[in-house]
Short mmCIF file of C-alpha atoms and ligand atoms in Angstrom, two decimals:
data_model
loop_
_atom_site.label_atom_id
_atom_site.label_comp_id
_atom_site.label_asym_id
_atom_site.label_seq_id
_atom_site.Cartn_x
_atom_site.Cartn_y
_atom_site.Cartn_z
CA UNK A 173 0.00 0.00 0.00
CA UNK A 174 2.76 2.52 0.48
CA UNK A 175 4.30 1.48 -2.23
CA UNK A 176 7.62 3.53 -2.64
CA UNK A 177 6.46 6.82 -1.48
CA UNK A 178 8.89 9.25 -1.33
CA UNK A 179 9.58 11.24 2.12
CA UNK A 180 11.76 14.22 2.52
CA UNK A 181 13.82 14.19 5.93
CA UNK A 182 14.93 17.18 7.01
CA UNK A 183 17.07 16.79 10.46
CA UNK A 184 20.65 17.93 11.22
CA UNK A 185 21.23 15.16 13.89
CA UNK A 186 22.71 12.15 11.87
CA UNK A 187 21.68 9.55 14.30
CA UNK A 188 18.65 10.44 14.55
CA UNK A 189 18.32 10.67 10.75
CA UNK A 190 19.79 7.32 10.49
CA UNK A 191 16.93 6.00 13.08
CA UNK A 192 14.16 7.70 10.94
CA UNK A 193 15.16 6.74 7.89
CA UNK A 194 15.89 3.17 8.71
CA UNK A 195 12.11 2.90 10.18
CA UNK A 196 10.49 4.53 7.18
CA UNK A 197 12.58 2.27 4.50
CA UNK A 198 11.22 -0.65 6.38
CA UNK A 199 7.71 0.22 6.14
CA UNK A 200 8.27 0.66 2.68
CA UNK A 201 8.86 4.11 1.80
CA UNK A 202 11.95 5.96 0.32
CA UNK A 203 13.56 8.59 2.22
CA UNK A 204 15.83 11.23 0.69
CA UNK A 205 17.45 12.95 3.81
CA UNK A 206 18.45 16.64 4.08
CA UNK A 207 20.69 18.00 6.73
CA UNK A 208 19.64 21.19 7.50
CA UNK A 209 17.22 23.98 6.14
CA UNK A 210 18.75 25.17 3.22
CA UNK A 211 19.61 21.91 1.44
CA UNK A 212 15.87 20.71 2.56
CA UNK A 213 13.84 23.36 0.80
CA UNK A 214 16.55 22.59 -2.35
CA UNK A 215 15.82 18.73 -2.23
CA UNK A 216 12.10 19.39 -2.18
CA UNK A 217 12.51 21.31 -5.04
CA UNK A 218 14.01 18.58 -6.52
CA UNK A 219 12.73 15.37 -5.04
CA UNK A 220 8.99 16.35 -5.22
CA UNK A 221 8.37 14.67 -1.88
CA UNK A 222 4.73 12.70 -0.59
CA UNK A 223 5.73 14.17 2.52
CA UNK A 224 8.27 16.00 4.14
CA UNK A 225 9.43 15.56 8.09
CA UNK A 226 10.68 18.41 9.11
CA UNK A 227 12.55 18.72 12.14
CA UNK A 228 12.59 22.19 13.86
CA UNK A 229 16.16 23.10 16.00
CA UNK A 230 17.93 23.02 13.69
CA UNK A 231 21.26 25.60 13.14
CA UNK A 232 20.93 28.46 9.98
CA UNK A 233 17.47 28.17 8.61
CA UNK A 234 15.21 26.22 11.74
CA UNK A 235 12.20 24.21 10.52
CA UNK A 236 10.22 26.48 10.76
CA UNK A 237 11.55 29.44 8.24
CA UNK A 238 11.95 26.14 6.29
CA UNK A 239 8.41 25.02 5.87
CA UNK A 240 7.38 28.52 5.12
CA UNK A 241 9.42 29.06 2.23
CA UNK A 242 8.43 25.35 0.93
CA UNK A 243 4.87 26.04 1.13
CA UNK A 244 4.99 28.69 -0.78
CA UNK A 245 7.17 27.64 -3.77
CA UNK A 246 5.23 26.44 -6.97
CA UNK A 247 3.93 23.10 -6.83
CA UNK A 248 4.59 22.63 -2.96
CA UNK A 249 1.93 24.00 -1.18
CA UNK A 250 0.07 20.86 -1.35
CA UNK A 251 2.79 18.81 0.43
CA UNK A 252 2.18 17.55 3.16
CA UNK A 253 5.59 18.90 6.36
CA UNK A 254 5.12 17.41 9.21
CA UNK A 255 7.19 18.88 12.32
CA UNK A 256 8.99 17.28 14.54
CA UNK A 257 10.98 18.98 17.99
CA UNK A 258 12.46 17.59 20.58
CA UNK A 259 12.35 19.62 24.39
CA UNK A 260 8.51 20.37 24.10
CA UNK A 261 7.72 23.18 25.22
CA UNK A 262 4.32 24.88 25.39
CA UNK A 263 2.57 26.82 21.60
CA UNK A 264 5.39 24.29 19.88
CA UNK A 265 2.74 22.83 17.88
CA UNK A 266 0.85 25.97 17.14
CA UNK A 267 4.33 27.20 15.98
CA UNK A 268 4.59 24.75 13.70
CA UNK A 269 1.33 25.08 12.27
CA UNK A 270 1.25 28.51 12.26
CA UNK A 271 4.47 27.85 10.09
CA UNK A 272 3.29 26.38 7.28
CA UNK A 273 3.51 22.68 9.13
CA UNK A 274 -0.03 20.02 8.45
CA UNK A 275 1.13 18.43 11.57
CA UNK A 276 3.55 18.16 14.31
CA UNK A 277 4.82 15.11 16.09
CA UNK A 278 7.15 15.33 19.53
CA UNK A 279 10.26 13.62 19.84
CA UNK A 280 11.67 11.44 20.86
CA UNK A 281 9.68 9.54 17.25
CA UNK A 282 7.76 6.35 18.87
CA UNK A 283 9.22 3.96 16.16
CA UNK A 284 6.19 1.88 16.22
CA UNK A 285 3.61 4.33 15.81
CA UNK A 286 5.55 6.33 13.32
CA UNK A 287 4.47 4.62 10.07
CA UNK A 288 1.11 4.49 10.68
CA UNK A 289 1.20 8.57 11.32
CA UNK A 290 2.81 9.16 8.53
CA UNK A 291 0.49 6.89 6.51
CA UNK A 292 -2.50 9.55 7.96
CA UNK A 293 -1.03 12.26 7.14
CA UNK A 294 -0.08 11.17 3.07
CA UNK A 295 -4.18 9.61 3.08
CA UNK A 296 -5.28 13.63 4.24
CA UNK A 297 -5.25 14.03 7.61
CA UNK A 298 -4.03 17.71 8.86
CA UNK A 299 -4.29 19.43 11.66
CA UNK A 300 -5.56 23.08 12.08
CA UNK A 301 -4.94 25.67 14.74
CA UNK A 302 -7.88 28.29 15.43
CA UNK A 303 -7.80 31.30 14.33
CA UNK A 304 -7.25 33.18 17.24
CA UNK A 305 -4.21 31.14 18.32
CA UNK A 306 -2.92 31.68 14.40
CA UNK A 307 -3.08 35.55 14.67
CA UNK A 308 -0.67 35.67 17.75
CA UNK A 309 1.68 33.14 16.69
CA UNK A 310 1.98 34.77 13.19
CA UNK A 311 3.11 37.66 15.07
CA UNK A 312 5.67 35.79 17.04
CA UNK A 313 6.84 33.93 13.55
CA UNK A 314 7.01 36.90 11.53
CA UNK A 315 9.22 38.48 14.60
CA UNK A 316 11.48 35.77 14.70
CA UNK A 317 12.19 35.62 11.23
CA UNK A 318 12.85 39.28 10.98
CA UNK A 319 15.39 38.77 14.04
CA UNK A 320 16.91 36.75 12.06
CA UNK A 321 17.20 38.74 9.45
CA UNK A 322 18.74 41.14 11.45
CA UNK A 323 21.22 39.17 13.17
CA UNK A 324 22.19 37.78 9.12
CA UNK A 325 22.42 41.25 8.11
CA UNK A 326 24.74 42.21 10.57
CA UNK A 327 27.13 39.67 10.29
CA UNK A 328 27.08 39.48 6.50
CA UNK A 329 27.53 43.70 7.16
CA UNK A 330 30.65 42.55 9.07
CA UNK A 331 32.03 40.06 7.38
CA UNK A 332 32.15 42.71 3.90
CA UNK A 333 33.84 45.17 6.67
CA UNK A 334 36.43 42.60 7.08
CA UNK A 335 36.98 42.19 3.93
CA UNK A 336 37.53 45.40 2.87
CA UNK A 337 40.37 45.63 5.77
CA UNK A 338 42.22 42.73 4.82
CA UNK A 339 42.12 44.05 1.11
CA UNK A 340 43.45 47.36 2.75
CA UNK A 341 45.94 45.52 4.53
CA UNK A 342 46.98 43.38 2.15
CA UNK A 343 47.38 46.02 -0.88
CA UNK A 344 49.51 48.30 1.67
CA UNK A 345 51.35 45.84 2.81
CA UNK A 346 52.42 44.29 -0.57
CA UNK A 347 53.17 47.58 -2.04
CA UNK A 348 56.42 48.41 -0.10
CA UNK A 349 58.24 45.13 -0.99
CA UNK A 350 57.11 45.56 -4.79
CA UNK A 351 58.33 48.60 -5.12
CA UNK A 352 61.85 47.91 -3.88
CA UNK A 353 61.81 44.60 -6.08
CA UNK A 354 60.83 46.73 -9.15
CA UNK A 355 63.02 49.63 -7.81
CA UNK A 356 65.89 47.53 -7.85
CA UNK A 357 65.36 45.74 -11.48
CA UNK A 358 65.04 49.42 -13.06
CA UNK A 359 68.31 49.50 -11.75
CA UNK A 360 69.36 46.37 -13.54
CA UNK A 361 67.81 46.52 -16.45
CA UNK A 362 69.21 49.68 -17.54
CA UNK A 363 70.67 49.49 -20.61
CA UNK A 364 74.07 51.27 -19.48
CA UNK A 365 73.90 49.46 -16.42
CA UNK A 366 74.69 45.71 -15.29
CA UNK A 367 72.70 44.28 -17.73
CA UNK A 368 75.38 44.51 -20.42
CA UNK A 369 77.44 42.51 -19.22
CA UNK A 370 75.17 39.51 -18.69
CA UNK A 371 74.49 36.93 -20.95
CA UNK A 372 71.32 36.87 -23.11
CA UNK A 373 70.14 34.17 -21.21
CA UNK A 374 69.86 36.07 -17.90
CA UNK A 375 68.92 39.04 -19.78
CA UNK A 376 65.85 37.01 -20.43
CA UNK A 377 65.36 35.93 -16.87
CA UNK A 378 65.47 39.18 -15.51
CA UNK A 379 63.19 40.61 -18.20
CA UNK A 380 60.52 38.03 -17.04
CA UNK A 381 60.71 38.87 -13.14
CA UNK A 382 60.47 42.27 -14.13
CA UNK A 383 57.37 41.34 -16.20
CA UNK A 384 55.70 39.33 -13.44
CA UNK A 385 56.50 42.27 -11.06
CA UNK A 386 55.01 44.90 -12.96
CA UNK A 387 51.77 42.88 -13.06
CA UNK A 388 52.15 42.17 -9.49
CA UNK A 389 52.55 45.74 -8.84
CA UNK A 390 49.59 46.54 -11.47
CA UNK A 391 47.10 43.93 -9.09
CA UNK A 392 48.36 45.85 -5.92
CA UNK A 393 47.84 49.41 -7.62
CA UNK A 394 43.88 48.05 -8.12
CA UNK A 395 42.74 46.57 -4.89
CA UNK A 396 44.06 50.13 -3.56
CA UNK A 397 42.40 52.11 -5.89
CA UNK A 398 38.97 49.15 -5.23
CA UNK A 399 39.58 50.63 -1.57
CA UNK A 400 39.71 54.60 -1.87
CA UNK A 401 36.29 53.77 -4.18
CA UNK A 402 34.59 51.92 -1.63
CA UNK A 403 35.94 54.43 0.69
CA UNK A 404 35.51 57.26 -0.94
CA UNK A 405 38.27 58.67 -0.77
CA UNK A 406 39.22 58.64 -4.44
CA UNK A 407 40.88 62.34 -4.48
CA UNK A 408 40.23 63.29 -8.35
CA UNK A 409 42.54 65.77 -9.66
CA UNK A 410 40.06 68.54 -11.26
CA UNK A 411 41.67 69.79 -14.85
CA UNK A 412 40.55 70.49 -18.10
CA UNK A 413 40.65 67.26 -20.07
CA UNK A 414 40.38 66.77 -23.68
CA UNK A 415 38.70 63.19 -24.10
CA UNK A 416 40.57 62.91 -27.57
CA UNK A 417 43.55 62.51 -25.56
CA UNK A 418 42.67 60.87 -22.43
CA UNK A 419 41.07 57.91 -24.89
CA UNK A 420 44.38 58.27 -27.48
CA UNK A 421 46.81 57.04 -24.31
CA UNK A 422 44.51 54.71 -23.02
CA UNK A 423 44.58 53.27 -26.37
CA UNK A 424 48.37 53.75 -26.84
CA UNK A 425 48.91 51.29 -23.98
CA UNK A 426 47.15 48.68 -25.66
CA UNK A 427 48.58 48.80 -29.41
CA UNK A 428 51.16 46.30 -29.12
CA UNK A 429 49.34 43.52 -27.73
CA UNK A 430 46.42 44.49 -30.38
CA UNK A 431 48.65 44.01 -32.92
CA UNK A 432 50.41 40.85 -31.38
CA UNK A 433 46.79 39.25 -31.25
CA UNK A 434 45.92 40.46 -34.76
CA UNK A 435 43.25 42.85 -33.36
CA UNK A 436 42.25 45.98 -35.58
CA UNK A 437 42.22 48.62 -33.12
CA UNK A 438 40.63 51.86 -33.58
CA UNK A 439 40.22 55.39 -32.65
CA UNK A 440 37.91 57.15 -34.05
CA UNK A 441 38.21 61.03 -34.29
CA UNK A 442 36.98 62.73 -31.13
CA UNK A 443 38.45 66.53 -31.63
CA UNK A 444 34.49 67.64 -31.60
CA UNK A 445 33.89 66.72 -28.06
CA UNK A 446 33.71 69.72 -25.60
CA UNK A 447 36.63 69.84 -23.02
CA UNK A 448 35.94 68.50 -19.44
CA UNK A 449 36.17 68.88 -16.21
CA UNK A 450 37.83 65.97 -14.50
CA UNK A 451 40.93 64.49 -13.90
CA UNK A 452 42.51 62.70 -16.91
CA UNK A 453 44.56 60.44 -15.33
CA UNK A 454 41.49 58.51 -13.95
CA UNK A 455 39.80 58.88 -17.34
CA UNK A 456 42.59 57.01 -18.96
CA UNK A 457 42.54 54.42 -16.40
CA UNK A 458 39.25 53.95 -16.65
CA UNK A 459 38.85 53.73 -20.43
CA UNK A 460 42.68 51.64 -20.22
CA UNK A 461 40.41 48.75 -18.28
CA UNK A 462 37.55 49.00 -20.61
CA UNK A 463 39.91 48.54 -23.63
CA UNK A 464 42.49 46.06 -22.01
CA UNK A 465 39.06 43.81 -21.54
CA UNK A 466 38.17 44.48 -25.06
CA UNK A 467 41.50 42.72 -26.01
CA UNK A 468 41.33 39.89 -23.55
CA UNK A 469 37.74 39.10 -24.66
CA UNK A 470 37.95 39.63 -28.29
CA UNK A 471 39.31 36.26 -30.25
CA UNK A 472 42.27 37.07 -32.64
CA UNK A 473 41.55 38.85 -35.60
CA UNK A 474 38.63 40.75 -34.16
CA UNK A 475 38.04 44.65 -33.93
CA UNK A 476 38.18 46.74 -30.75
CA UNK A 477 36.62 50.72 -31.81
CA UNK A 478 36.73 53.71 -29.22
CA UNK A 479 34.61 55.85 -30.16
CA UNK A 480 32.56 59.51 -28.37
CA UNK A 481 29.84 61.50 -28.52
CA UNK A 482 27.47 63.94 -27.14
CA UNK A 483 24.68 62.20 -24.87
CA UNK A 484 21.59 62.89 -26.16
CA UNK A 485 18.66 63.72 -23.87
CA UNK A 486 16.80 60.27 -25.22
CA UNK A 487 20.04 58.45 -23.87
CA UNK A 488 19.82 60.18 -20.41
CA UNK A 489 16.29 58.91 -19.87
CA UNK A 490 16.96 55.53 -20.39
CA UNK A 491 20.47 54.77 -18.63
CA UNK A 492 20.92 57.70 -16.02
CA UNK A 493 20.76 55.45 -12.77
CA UNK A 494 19.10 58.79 -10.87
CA UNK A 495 17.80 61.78 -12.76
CA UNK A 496 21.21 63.28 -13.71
CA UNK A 497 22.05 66.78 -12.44
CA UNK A 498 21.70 69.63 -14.97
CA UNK A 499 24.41 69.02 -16.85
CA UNK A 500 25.90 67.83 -20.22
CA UNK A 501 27.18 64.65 -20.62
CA UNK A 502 29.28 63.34 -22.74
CA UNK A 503 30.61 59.38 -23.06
CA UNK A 504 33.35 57.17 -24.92
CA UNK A 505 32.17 54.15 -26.07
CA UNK A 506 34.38 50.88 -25.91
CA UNK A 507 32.93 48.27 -28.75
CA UNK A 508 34.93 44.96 -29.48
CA UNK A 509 33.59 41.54 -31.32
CA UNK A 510 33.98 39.19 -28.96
CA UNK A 511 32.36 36.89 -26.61
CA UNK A 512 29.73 39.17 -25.19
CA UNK A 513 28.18 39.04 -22.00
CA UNK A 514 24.82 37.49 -20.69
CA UNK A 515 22.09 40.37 -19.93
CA UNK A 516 21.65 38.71 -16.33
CA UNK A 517 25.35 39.33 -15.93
CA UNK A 518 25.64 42.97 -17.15
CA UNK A 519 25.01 44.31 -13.30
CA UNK A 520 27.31 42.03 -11.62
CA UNK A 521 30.03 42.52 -13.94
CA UNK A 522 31.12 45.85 -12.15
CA UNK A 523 30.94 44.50 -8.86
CA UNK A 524 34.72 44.17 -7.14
CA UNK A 525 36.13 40.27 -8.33
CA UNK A 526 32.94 39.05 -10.34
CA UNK A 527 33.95 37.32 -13.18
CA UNK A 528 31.60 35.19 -15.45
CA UNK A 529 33.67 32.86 -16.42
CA UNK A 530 35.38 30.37 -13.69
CA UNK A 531 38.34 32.10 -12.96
CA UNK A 532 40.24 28.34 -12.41
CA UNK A 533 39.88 27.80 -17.11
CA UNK A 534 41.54 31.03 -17.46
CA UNK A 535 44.22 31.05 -19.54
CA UNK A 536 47.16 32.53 -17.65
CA UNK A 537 48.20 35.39 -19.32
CA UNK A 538 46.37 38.75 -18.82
CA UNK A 539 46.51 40.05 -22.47
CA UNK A 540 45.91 36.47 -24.21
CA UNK A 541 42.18 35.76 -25.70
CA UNK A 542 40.07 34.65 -22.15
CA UNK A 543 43.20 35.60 -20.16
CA UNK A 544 43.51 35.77 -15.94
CA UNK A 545 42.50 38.82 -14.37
CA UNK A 546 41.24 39.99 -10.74
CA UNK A 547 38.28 40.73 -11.46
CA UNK A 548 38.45 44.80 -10.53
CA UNK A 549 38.68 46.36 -13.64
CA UNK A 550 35.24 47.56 -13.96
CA UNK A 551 34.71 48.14 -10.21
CA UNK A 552 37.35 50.77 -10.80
CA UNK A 553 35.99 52.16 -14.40
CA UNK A 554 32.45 52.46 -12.65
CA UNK A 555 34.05 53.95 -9.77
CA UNK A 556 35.99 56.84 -11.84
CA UNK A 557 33.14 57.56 -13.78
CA UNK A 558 30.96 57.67 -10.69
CA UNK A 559 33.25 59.55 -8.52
CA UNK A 560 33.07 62.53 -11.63
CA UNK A 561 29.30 62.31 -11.39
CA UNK A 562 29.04 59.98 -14.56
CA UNK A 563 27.98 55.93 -14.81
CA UNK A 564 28.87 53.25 -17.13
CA UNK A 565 26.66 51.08 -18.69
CA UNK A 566 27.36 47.60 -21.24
CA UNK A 567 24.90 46.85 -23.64
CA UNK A 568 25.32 42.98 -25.60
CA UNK A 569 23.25 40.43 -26.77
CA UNK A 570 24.77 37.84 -25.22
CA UNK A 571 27.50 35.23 -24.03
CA UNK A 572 28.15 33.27 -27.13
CA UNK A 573 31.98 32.21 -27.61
CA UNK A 574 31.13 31.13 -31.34
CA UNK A 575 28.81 33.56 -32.37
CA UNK A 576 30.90 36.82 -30.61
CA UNK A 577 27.77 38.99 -30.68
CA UNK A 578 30.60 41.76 -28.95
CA UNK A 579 30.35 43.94 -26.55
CA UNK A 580 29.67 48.01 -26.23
CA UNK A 581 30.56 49.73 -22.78
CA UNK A 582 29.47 52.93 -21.98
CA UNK A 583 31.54 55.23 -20.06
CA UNK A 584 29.35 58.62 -19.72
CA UNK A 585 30.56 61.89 -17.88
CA UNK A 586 29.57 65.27 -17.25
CA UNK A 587 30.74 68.27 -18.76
CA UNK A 588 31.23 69.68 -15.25
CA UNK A 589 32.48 72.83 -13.92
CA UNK A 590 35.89 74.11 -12.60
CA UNK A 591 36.09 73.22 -9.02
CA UNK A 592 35.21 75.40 -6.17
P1 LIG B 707 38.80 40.98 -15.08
O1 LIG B 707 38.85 41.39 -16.52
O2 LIG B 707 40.04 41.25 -14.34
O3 LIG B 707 38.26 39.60 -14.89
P2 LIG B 707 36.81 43.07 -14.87
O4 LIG B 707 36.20 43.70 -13.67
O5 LIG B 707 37.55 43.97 -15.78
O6 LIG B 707 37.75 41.93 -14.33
O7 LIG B 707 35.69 42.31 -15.67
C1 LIG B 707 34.79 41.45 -14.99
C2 LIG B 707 34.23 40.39 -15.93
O8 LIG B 707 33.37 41.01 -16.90
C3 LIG B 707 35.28 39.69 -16.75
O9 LIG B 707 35.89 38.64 -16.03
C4 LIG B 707 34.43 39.19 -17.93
O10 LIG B 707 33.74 38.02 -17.56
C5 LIG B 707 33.42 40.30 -18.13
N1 LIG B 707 33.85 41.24 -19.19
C6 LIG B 707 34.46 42.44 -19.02
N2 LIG B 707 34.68 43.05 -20.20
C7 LIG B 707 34.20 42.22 -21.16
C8 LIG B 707 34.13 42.29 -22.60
N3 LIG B 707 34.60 43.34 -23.28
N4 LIG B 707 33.56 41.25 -23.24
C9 LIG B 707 33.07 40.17 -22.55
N5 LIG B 707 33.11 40.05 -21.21
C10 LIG B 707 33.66 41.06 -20.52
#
């Protein structure tokens, strides 16, 4: 009669899952067993239960958050959660019914009885608490939850705090010793210096730690600059800047390894854009990220095109993240042909190390098609252009790595005024 009916155990105590579950297989059902909250409300997803058992103290989600967020996920509400807790105390079961629970059971499980209970409860039986009882303990349920909440909140709140201090730490720290290392092969490597009279071998060798120490120093240069954005303490230095040339020596940077990967890179003309206000270092880091991507994510032979333009007033309604301030804007625009980028990805991509792709299949080198990175390049373009009062935005049809529908990042910023 109960033929292979499936039953859903959710309990974090392994003996007593082991107990359970070695009742319920005799009687002839199949139990799938879940160790705590989360991975029960996945396996129901999954499993489609008859039933699910559902005990309450448990640590992260309890049973009882649990069972609310099952019966209300498509296709579930029907099922059948039966509670179980263990040090009974008084409202338990109204708690649990209150929840979301059909029916409640205290522990310790009578073994004999169980099957038969269970077999009620999968034929229809469920039990009700009045309403009157239901309004208070929804009250106490929806408290509890949102003390939860809290208490999540906070920790996750310090948690990102800690992480932005050991980024801190770590950047500062690693800059010192970097610097002397690279300090030390400038001295080497100059061409009057010891580096005639070595032989082309160790010429070679020295040219690669230098290499791998300028990128070093590059990654350290980022997390700082990831830090004085999410600080704000990014101190712009307020010029005139002509974007012709800020977007010209971003470019510059990024000819030889165009060329090297067979990439057509161009600049188009740009003399008609008004002069900013701004600081033009930032500008050309910010458009040097946007570009250097463009390369890494563009497959040999491809085109990379920087291009600007006046923002028209259509544009502003539809991008501006808040109504922007009255202003002109103006924005360089970074298209390549390559892989593109998935529209449920084009938010996260300028959060601080998101990467789409699984950083562990990257290939190694920072400038080769797909290559390594940390992840904070656009954290830093978004934060330059925010930090002038601009935004960036990506626009793509997709992730395809045979198609390459390409890619088209927006980097808009106000005209401004000179400070103070
Ligand atoms: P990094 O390039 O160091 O991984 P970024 O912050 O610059 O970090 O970029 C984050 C992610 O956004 C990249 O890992 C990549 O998945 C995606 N991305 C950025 N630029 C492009 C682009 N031009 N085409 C396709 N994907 C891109």
């Amino acid at each position: 009669m109960n033929a292979r009916r499936r039953i859903l155990y959710v309990e974090d105590d392994i003996t007593s899952r082991m107990l359970v579950s070695q009742v319920l297989y005799t009687a002839g059902y199949d139990v799938i067993e879940a160790e705590d909250g989360m991975a029960g409300i996945r396996m129901a997803q999954e499993v489609r239960p008859d039933l699910i058992l559902m005990d309450i103290n448990m640590p992260g989600l309890d049973g009882y958050a649990a069972a609310t967020k099952i019966k209300g996920l498509p296709g579930l509400a029907g099922t059948p959660i039966i509670a179980m807790t263990a040090n009974v105390v008084e409202g338990d079961r109204e708690r649990a019914l209150t929840a979301g629970c059909d029916g409640y059971l205290p522990k310790p499980i009578d073994v004999d009885a169980l099957p038969e209970q269970i077999n009620e409860f999968l034929g229809g039986r469920r039990e009700r608490v009045d309403k009157e009882a239901e309004r208070s303990y929804l009250r106490e349920h929806s408290q509890r939850l949102v003390d939860r909440l809290e208490e999540k909140v906070a920790a996750l709140t310090r948690s990102d705090e800690m992480k932005s201090r050991f980024i801190a730490i770590a950047a500062h720290e690693l800059r010192t010793p970097v610097t002397v290392i690279r300090g030390y092969l400038d001295i080497l490597l100059d061409a009057t210096g010891p580096i005639s009279e070595v032989s082309p071998d160790t010429k070679v060798q020295l040219e690669g730690i230098y290499h791998g120490v300028s990128r070093l120093y590059e990654i350290v240069e980022d997390m700082l600059d990831v830090t004085r954005i999410e600080a704000k303490t990014l101190d712009l230095r307020i010029a005139p800047v002509r974007l012709d040339q800020a977007a010209a020596k971003a470019v510059a940077l990024h000819r030889e390894n165009a060329q090297r990967r067979n990439l057509t890179l161009t600049l188009e003309p740009m003399g008609h854009l008004p002069t900013i206000w701004g600081d033009g270092g930032r500008i050309q880091q910010a458009l040097g990220h946007l570009i250097g991507n463009a390369v890494k994510f563009t497959p040999d032979g491809g085109s990379i095109t920087v291009s600007g333009r006046v923002v028209s007033q259509e544009q502003l309604d539809t991008t501006a993240p808040n109504p922007p301030l009255d202003d002109h804007f103006v924005e360089v625009i970074v298209a390549d042909t390559g892989i593109g980028i998935d529209p449920s990805e084009q938010g996260r991509i300028f959060e601080q190390f998101y990467e789409v792709q699984d950083p562990s299949l990257h290939s190694t080198s920072k400038t080769e098609f797909m290559g390594g990175g940390a992840g904070l390049g656009l954290a830093i373009t978004r934060g330059v252009a925010e930090a002038h009062g601009g935004w960036v935005w990506v626009e793509s049809d997709g992730y395809d790595p045979d198609r390459f529908p390409g890619s088209r990042f927006h980097v808009v910023l106000p005209v401004g005024a000179p400070p103070g």
